PDB file of C-alpha atoms and ligand atoms in Angstrom:
ATOM      1  CA  MET A 542      22.030  35.320  27.373  1.00 49.00           C
ATOM      2  CA  THR A 543      24.464  33.843  24.832  1.00 56.00           C
ATOM      3  CA  GLN A 544      25.741  30.262  24.949  1.00 67.00           C
ATOM      4  CA  GLU A 545      29.086  29.218  23.512  1.00 75.00           C
ATOM      5  CA  ARG A 546      29.432  26.687  20.705  1.00 94.00           C
ATOM      6  CA  LEU A 547      32.409  24.388  20.384  1.00 96.00           C
ATOM      7  CA  GLN A 548      33.977  23.602  17.015  1.00 97.00           C
ATOM      8  CA  LEU A 549      36.496  20.782  16.964  1.00 97.00           C
ATOM      9  CA  LEU A 550      39.916  21.868  15.633  1.00 98.00           C
ATOM     10  CA  PHE A 551      42.179  18.987  16.719  1.00 98.00           C
ATOM     11  CA  PRO A 552      40.862  15.575  17.805  1.00 98.00           C
ATOM     12  CA  PRO A 553      42.578  13.670  20.644  1.00 98.00           C
ATOM     13  CA  GLU A 554      44.364  11.205  18.293  1.00 98.00           C
ATOM     14  CA  GLN A 555      45.916  14.042  16.292  1.00 98.00           C
ATOM     15  CA  ILE A 556      47.041  15.773  19.487  1.00 98.00           C
ATOM     16  CA  ALA A 557      48.548  12.544  20.842  1.00 98.00           C
ATOM     17  CA  GLN A 558      50.416  11.956  17.574  1.00 98.00           C
ATOM     18  CA  ARG A 559      51.803  15.495  17.500  1.00 98.00           C
ATOM     19  CA  ILE A 560      52.883  15.290  21.157  1.00 98.00           C
ATOM     20  CA  ARG A 561      54.722  12.038  20.375  1.00 98.00           C
ATOM     21  CA  GLU A 562      56.533  13.791  17.511  1.00 98.00           C
ATOM     22  CA  LEU A 563      57.482  16.715  19.755  1.00 98.00           C
ATOM     23  CA  GLY A 564      58.764  14.302  22.391  1.00 98.00           C
ATOM     24  CA  GLU A 565      60.998  12.568  19.860  1.00 98.00           C
ATOM     25  CA  LEU A 566      62.314  15.871  18.532  1.00 98.00           C
ATOM     26  CA  ILE A 567      63.060  17.258  21.990  1.00 98.00           C
ATOM     27  CA  SER A 568      64.679  13.975  23.084  1.00 98.00           C
ATOM     28  CA  THR A 569      66.986  14.134  20.058  1.00 98.00           C
ATOM     29  CA  ASP A 570      67.830  17.802  20.553  1.00 98.00           C
ATOM     30  CA  TYR A 571      68.660  17.365  24.268  1.00 98.00           C
ATOM     31  CA  SER A 572      70.174  13.900  23.974  1.00 97.00           C
ATOM     32  CA  GLY A 573      72.424  13.092  26.958  1.00 96.00           C
ATOM     33  CA  ARG A 574      71.545  16.301  28.832  1.00 97.00           C
ATOM     34  CA  GLN A 575      69.493  16.803  31.971  1.00 97.00           C
ATOM     35  CA  VAL A 576      66.581  19.162  31.371  1.00 98.00           C
ATOM     36  CA  ALA A 577      64.748  21.389  33.852  1.00 98.00           C
ATOM     37  CA  VAL A 578      61.169  21.356  32.583  1.00 98.00           C
ATOM     38  CA  VAL A 579      59.216  24.423  33.747  1.00 98.00           C
ATOM     39  CA  GLY A 580      55.453  24.265  33.214  1.00 97.00           C
ATOM     40  CA  VAL A 581      53.320  27.396  33.142  1.00 96.00           C
ATOM     41  CA  LEU A 582      50.171  26.789  35.224  1.00 94.00           C
ATOM     42  CA  LYS A 583      47.401  26.178  35.036  1.00 91.00           C
ATOM     43  CA  CYS A 584      46.736  25.400  31.419  1.00 91.00           C
ATOM     44  CA  CYS A 585      49.939  23.449  30.737  1.00 94.00           C
ATOM     45  CA  PHE A 586      49.174  20.490  32.989  1.00 96.00           C
ATOM     46  CA  VAL A 587      47.535  18.199  30.425  1.00 97.00           C
ATOM     47  CA  PHE A 588      50.056  18.881  27.670  1.00 98.00           C
ATOM     48  CA  LEU A 589      53.009  18.670  30.062  1.00 98.00           C
ATOM     49  CA  ALA A 590      51.862  15.333  31.494  1.00 98.00           C
ATOM     50  CA  ASP A 591      51.585  13.818  28.021  1.00 98.00           C
ATOM     51  CA  LEU A 592      54.792  15.363  26.699  1.00 98.00           C
ATOM     52  CA  ILE A 593      57.143  14.396  29.540  1.00 98.00           C
ATOM     53  CA  ARG A 594      56.086  10.748  29.382  1.00 97.00           C
ATOM     54  CA  GLY A 595      57.342  10.664  25.799  1.00 97.00           C
ATOM     55  CA  LEU A 596      60.735  12.183  26.607  1.00 98.00           C
ATOM     56  CA  ASP A 597      63.708   9.875  26.587  1.00 97.00           C
ATOM     57  CA  LEU A 598      65.615  12.241  28.871  1.00 98.00           C
ATOM     58  CA  ASP A 599      66.603  12.826  32.478  1.00 97.00           C
ATOM     59  CA  VAL A 600      64.196  15.618  33.491  1.00 97.00           C
ATOM     60  CA  THR A 601      63.219  17.552  36.598  1.00 97.00           C
ATOM     61  CA  ILE A 602      59.835  19.251  36.655  1.00 97.00           C
ATOM     62  CA  ASP A 603      58.607  22.373  38.355  1.00 97.00           C
ATOM     63  CA  PHE A 604      55.877  24.928  37.760  1.00 96.00           C
ATOM     64  CA  VAL A 605      55.348  28.659  37.750  1.00 95.00           C
ATOM     65  CA  GLN A 606      52.068  30.487  37.604  1.00 94.00           C
ATOM     66  CA  ILE A 607      51.607  33.849  35.980  1.00 90.00           C
ATOM     67  CA  GLU A 608      48.509  35.950  36.191  1.00 83.00           C
ATOM     68  CA  SER A 609      47.737  37.717  32.960  1.00 70.00           C
ATOM     69  CA  TYR A 610      44.118  36.868  32.127  1.00 55.00           C
ATOM     70  CA  GLY A 611      40.991  37.296  34.185  1.00 50.00           C
ATOM     71  CA  ALA A 612      37.670  35.763  33.254  1.00 45.00           C
ATOM     72  CA  LEU A 613      37.668  37.748  30.019  1.00 51.00           C
ATOM     73  CA  ARG A 614      39.386  36.913  26.760  1.00 53.00           C
ATOM     74  CA  GLU A 615      41.831  39.821  26.754  1.00 56.00           C
ATOM     75  CA  PRO A 616      44.912  40.457  28.920  1.00 53.00           C
ATOM     76  CA  THR A 617      43.906  42.305  32.073  1.00 50.00           C
ATOM     77  CA  GLY A 618      47.183  44.136  32.548  1.00 60.00           C
ATOM     78  CA  PRO A 619      50.795  43.490  33.454  1.00 69.00           C
ATOM     79  CA  CYS A 620      51.854  39.916  34.217  1.00 78.00           C
ATOM     80  CA  THR A 621      52.586  38.871  37.794  1.00 82.00           C
ATOM     81  CA  LEU A 622      54.372  35.730  38.946  1.00 84.00           C
ATOM     82  CA  VAL A 623      51.926  34.269  41.468  1.00 84.00           C
ATOM     83  CA  LYS A 624      53.757  30.959  41.948  1.00 88.00           C
ATOM     84  CA  GLU A 625      57.534  31.104  42.070  1.00 87.00           C
ATOM     85  CA  LEU A 626      59.897  28.470  40.726  1.00 93.00           C
ATOM     86  CA  GLY A 627      60.916  26.097  43.516  1.00 91.00           C
ATOM     87  CA  ILE A 628      64.207  24.946  41.978  1.00 93.00           C
ATOM     88  CA  ASP A 629      67.542  26.558  41.181  1.00 95.00           C
ATOM     89  CA  ILE A 630      67.965  26.774  37.395  1.00 97.00           C
ATOM     90  CA  THR A 631      71.417  28.388  37.429  1.00 97.00           C
ATOM     91  CA  GLY A 632      73.547  26.729  34.746  1.00 98.00           C
ATOM     92  CA  ARG A 633      70.704  24.402  33.712  1.00 98.00           C
ATOM     93  CA  ASP A 634      69.062  23.674  30.370  1.00 98.00           C
ATOM     94  CA  VAL A 635      65.502  24.927  30.839  1.00 98.00           C
ATOM     95  CA  LEU A 636      62.535  23.875  28.721  1.00 98.00           C
ATOM     96  CA  VAL A 637      59.445  26.031  29.295  1.00 98.00           C
ATOM     97  CA  ILE A 638      56.142  24.291  28.596  1.00 98.00           C
ATOM     98  CA  GLU A 639      53.291  26.592  27.612  1.00 97.00           C
ATOM     99  CA  ASP A 640      49.761  25.730  26.568  1.00 97.00           C
ATOM    100  CA  ILE A 641      49.387  28.586  24.097  1.00 97.00           C
ATOM    101  CA  VAL A 642      51.363  31.637  23.064  1.00 96.00           C
ATOM    102  CA  ASP A 643      48.940  34.365  22.112  1.00 95.00           C
ATOM    103  CA  THR A 644      50.106  38.012  22.356  1.00 94.00           C
ATOM    104  CA  GLY A 645      53.431  36.759  23.740  1.00 95.00           C
ATOM    105  CA  ALA A 646      53.258  39.075  26.773  1.00 93.00           C
ATOM    106  CA  THR A 647      53.128  36.289  29.369  1.00 92.00           C
ATOM    107  CA  LEU A 648      55.976  34.341  27.834  1.00 95.00           C
ATOM    108  CA  ALA A 649      58.163  37.442  27.387  1.00 95.00           C
ATOM    109  CA  HIS A 650      57.673  38.285  31.063  1.00 92.00           C
ATOM    110  CA  LEU A 651      58.466  34.739  32.167  1.00 94.00           C
ATOM    111  CA  LEU A 652      61.555  34.499  29.972  1.00 96.00           C
ATOM    112  CA  SER A 653      63.000  37.686  31.430  1.00 94.00           C
ATOM    113  CA  GLU A 654      62.359  36.349  34.965  1.00 93.00           C
ATOM    114  CA  LEU A 655      64.039  33.043  34.107  1.00 96.00           C
ATOM    115  CA  ARG A 656      67.005  34.618  32.272  1.00 97.00           C
ATOM    116  CA  ALA A 657      67.759  36.659  35.398  1.00 96.00           C
ATOM    117  CA  ARG A 658      68.541  33.326  37.110  1.00 96.00           C
ATOM    118  CA  SER A 659      71.405  32.560  34.689  1.00 97.00           C
ATOM    119  CA  PRO A 660      70.354  29.241  33.131  1.00 98.00           C
ATOM    120  CA  GLU A 661      72.675  27.608  30.581  1.00 98.00           C
ATOM    121  CA  SER A 662      69.896  27.727  27.966  1.00 98.00           C
ATOM    122  CA  ILE A 663      66.147  28.319  27.673  1.00 98.00           C
ATOM    123  CA  ARG A 664      63.835  26.944  25.032  1.00 98.00           C
ATOM    124  CA  VAL A 665      60.060  27.053  24.784  1.00 98.00           C
ATOM    125  CA  CYS A 666      57.629  24.337  23.787  1.00 98.00           C
ATOM    126  CA  ALA A 667      54.000  25.389  23.259  1.00 98.00           C
ATOM    127  CA  LEU A 668      51.099  23.141  22.361  1.00 98.00           C
ATOM    128  CA  LEU A 669      49.500  25.985  20.393  1.00 98.00           C
ATOM    129  CA  ASN A 670      50.764  29.154  18.751  1.00 98.00           C
ATOM    130  CA  LYS A 671      48.556  32.070  17.719  1.00 97.00           C
ATOM    131  CA  GLN A 672      51.017  33.941  15.540  1.00 95.00           C
ATOM    132  CA  ALA A 673      48.336  36.302  14.184  1.00 93.00           C
ATOM    133  CA  ARG A 674      47.815  37.780  17.678  1.00 94.00           C
ATOM    134  CA  ARG A 675      51.486  38.347  18.531  1.00 95.00           C
ATOM    135  CA  ARG A 676      52.278  41.739  20.044  1.00 94.00           C
ATOM    136  CA  VAL A 677      55.573  40.916  21.763  1.00 94.00           C
ATOM    137  CA  ALA A 678      58.311  39.129  19.788  1.00 94.00           C
ATOM    138  CA  VAL A 679      59.144  35.820  21.475  1.00 95.00           C
ATOM    139  CA  ALA A 680      60.809  32.722  20.064  1.00 94.00           C
ATOM    140  CA  VAL A 681      58.822  29.502  20.389  1.00 97.00           C
ATOM    141  CA  ASP A 682      61.198  26.632  19.629  1.00 98.00           C
ATOM    142  CA  TYR A 683      58.701  23.754  19.525  1.00 98.00           C
ATOM    143  CA  VAL A 684      55.074  24.249  18.445  1.00 98.00           C
ATOM    144  CA  GLY A 685      52.356  21.615  18.451  1.00 98.00           C
ATOM    145  CA  PHE A 686      49.869  23.390  16.212  1.00 98.00           C
ATOM    146  CA  GLU A 687      49.379  26.840  14.740  1.00 98.00           C
ATOM    147  CA  VAL A 688      45.905  28.289  15.345  1.00 97.00           C
ATOM    148  CA  ASP A 689      44.118  31.253  13.806  1.00 96.00           C
ATOM    149  CA  ASP A 690      42.808  34.170  15.794  1.00 94.00           C
ATOM    150  CA  VAL A 691      40.107  32.201  17.600  1.00 94.00           C
ATOM    151  CA  PHE A 692      39.680  31.483  21.292  1.00 95.00           C
ATOM    152  CA  VAL A 693      40.409  27.821  21.953  1.00 97.00           C
ATOM    153  CA  VAL A 694      39.557  25.470  24.805  1.00 97.00           C
ATOM    154  CA  GLY A 695      40.202  21.879  25.821  1.00 97.00           C
ATOM    155  CA  CYS A 696      43.321  19.859  26.589  1.00 98.00           C
ATOM    156  CA  GLY A 697      43.952  22.056  29.663  1.00 97.00           C
ATOM    157  CA  LEU A 698      42.829  25.332  28.101  1.00 97.00           C
ATOM    158  CA  ASP A 699      39.853  27.032  29.699  1.00 96.00           C
ATOM    159  CA  PHE A 700      37.276  29.734  29.319  1.00 95.00           C
ATOM    160  CA  SER A 701      36.376  31.003  32.811  1.00 94.00           C
ATOM    161  CA  GLU A 702      37.781  27.722  34.225  1.00 94.00           C
ATOM    162  CA  ARG A 703      35.488  25.568  32.047  1.00 95.00           C
ATOM    163  CA  TYR A 704      36.363  23.058  29.301  1.00 96.00           C
ATOM    164  CA  ARG A 705      39.877  22.149  30.556  1.00 97.00           C
ATOM    165  CA  ALA A 706      39.066  18.428  30.653  1.00 97.00           C
ATOM    166  CA  LEU A 707      37.961  18.134  27.022  1.00 97.00           C
ATOM    167  CA  PRO A 708      40.342  15.693  25.311  1.00 97.00           C
ATOM    168  CA  GLY A 709      40.238  17.568  21.977  1.00 98.00           C
ATOM    169  CA  ILE A 710      40.990  21.198  21.173  1.00 98.00           C
ATOM    170  CA  TYR A 711      37.997  23.316  20.185  1.00 98.00           C
ATOM    171  CA  ALA A 712      37.336  26.850  18.954  1.00 97.00           C
ATOM    172  CA  LEU A 713      34.908  28.606  21.267  1.00 96.00           C
ATOM    173  CA  LEU A 714      32.373  30.429  19.142  1.00 93.00           C
ATOM    174  CA  PRO A 715      29.665  32.736  20.482  1.00 83.00           C
ATOM    175  CA  ASP A 716      26.196  31.454  19.647  1.00 77.00           C
ATOM    176  CA  GLU A 717      24.178  33.434  17.151  1.00 71.00           C
ATOM    177  CA  PRO A 718      21.415  35.296  19.029  1.00 68.00           C
ATOM    178  CA  ALA A 719      17.992  33.739  18.191  1.00 61.00           C
TER     179      ALA A 719
HETATM  180  P1  IMP B 416      49.589  35.861  26.049  1.00 85.90           P
HETATM  181  O1  IMP B 416      50.299  36.549  27.166  1.00 85.90           O
HETATM  182  O2  IMP B 416      48.634  36.792  25.347  1.00 85.90           O
HETATM  183  O3  IMP B 416      50.514  35.148  25.090  1.00 85.90           O
HETATM  184  O4  IMP B 416      48.627  34.801  26.689  1.00 85.90           O
HETATM  185  C1  IMP B 416      49.073  33.704  27.319  1.00 85.90           C
HETATM  186  C2  IMP B 416      48.014  33.047  28.159  1.00 85.90           C
HETATM  187  O5  IMP B 416      46.693  33.488  27.875  1.00 85.90           O
HETATM  188  C3  IMP B 416      48.037  31.580  27.844  1.00 85.90           C
HETATM  189  O6  IMP B 416      49.019  30.912  28.590  1.00 85.90           O
HETATM  190  C4  IMP B 416      46.607  31.178  28.196  1.00 85.90           C
HETATM  191  O7  IMP B 416      46.508  30.892  29.557  1.00 85.90           O
HETATM  192  C5  IMP B 416      45.788  32.415  27.861  1.00 85.90           C
HETATM  193  N1  IMP B 416      45.200  32.283  26.517  1.00 85.90           N
HETATM  194  C6  IMP B 416      45.548  32.947  25.408  1.00 85.90           C
HETATM  195  N2  IMP B 416      44.792  32.575  24.349  1.00 85.90           N
HETATM  196  C7  IMP B 416      43.956  31.635  24.826  1.00 85.90           C
HETATM  197  C8  IMP B 416      42.925  30.845  24.204  1.00 85.90           C
HETATM  198  O8  IMP B 416      42.625  30.906  23.010  1.00 85.90           O
HETATM  199  N3  IMP B 416      42.291  29.961  25.033  1.00 85.90           N
HETATM  200  C9  IMP B 416      42.569  29.829  26.368  1.00 85.90           C
HETATM  201  N4  IMP B 416      43.521  30.552  26.968  1.00 85.90           N
HETATM  202  C10 IMP B 416      44.208  31.458  26.204  1.00 85.90           C
END
């Protein structure tokens, strides 16, 4: 049996600092507007909670959940919306909060679902961006950190539902067999 090893990529202080910077940037960009924040469950919850508390804006918050990954590290097939948006976003400025954009398939699917509801605008803020793995072209307007092609956990991100509560962000490396 192989065990995973964790390698620290971003410590909690660095994440907190970057989230503060994103909050300031977003507050400036949306100054004076009301923003419909849409979090993508489950992984977004830690990042979203930290980010929204640094926004100097009038925001509403709702969540969607999309199934695209099983217990494995690769997409299991087409994306399905398993939790619908509970608010009307017609004519609203929407800010989608993602944990990580990897192949881009999940985000592309979500954006087409949201665009069909005629919002005024949609932007995306992701804590992490894995540009090297992109298969579907999607615009990510605000990025916390770029990461290489490694599987990452912590700060809401999981591997088989584990590691979400880690305050830092770690690369998950397979252990060398003995
Ligand atoms: P995409 O559709 O390939 O962009 O994948 C999006 C979703 O896959 C993310 O919202 C995560 O839930 C999951 N995911 C992708 N890469 C990672 C990773 O490195 N760690 C944990 N989850 C990941």
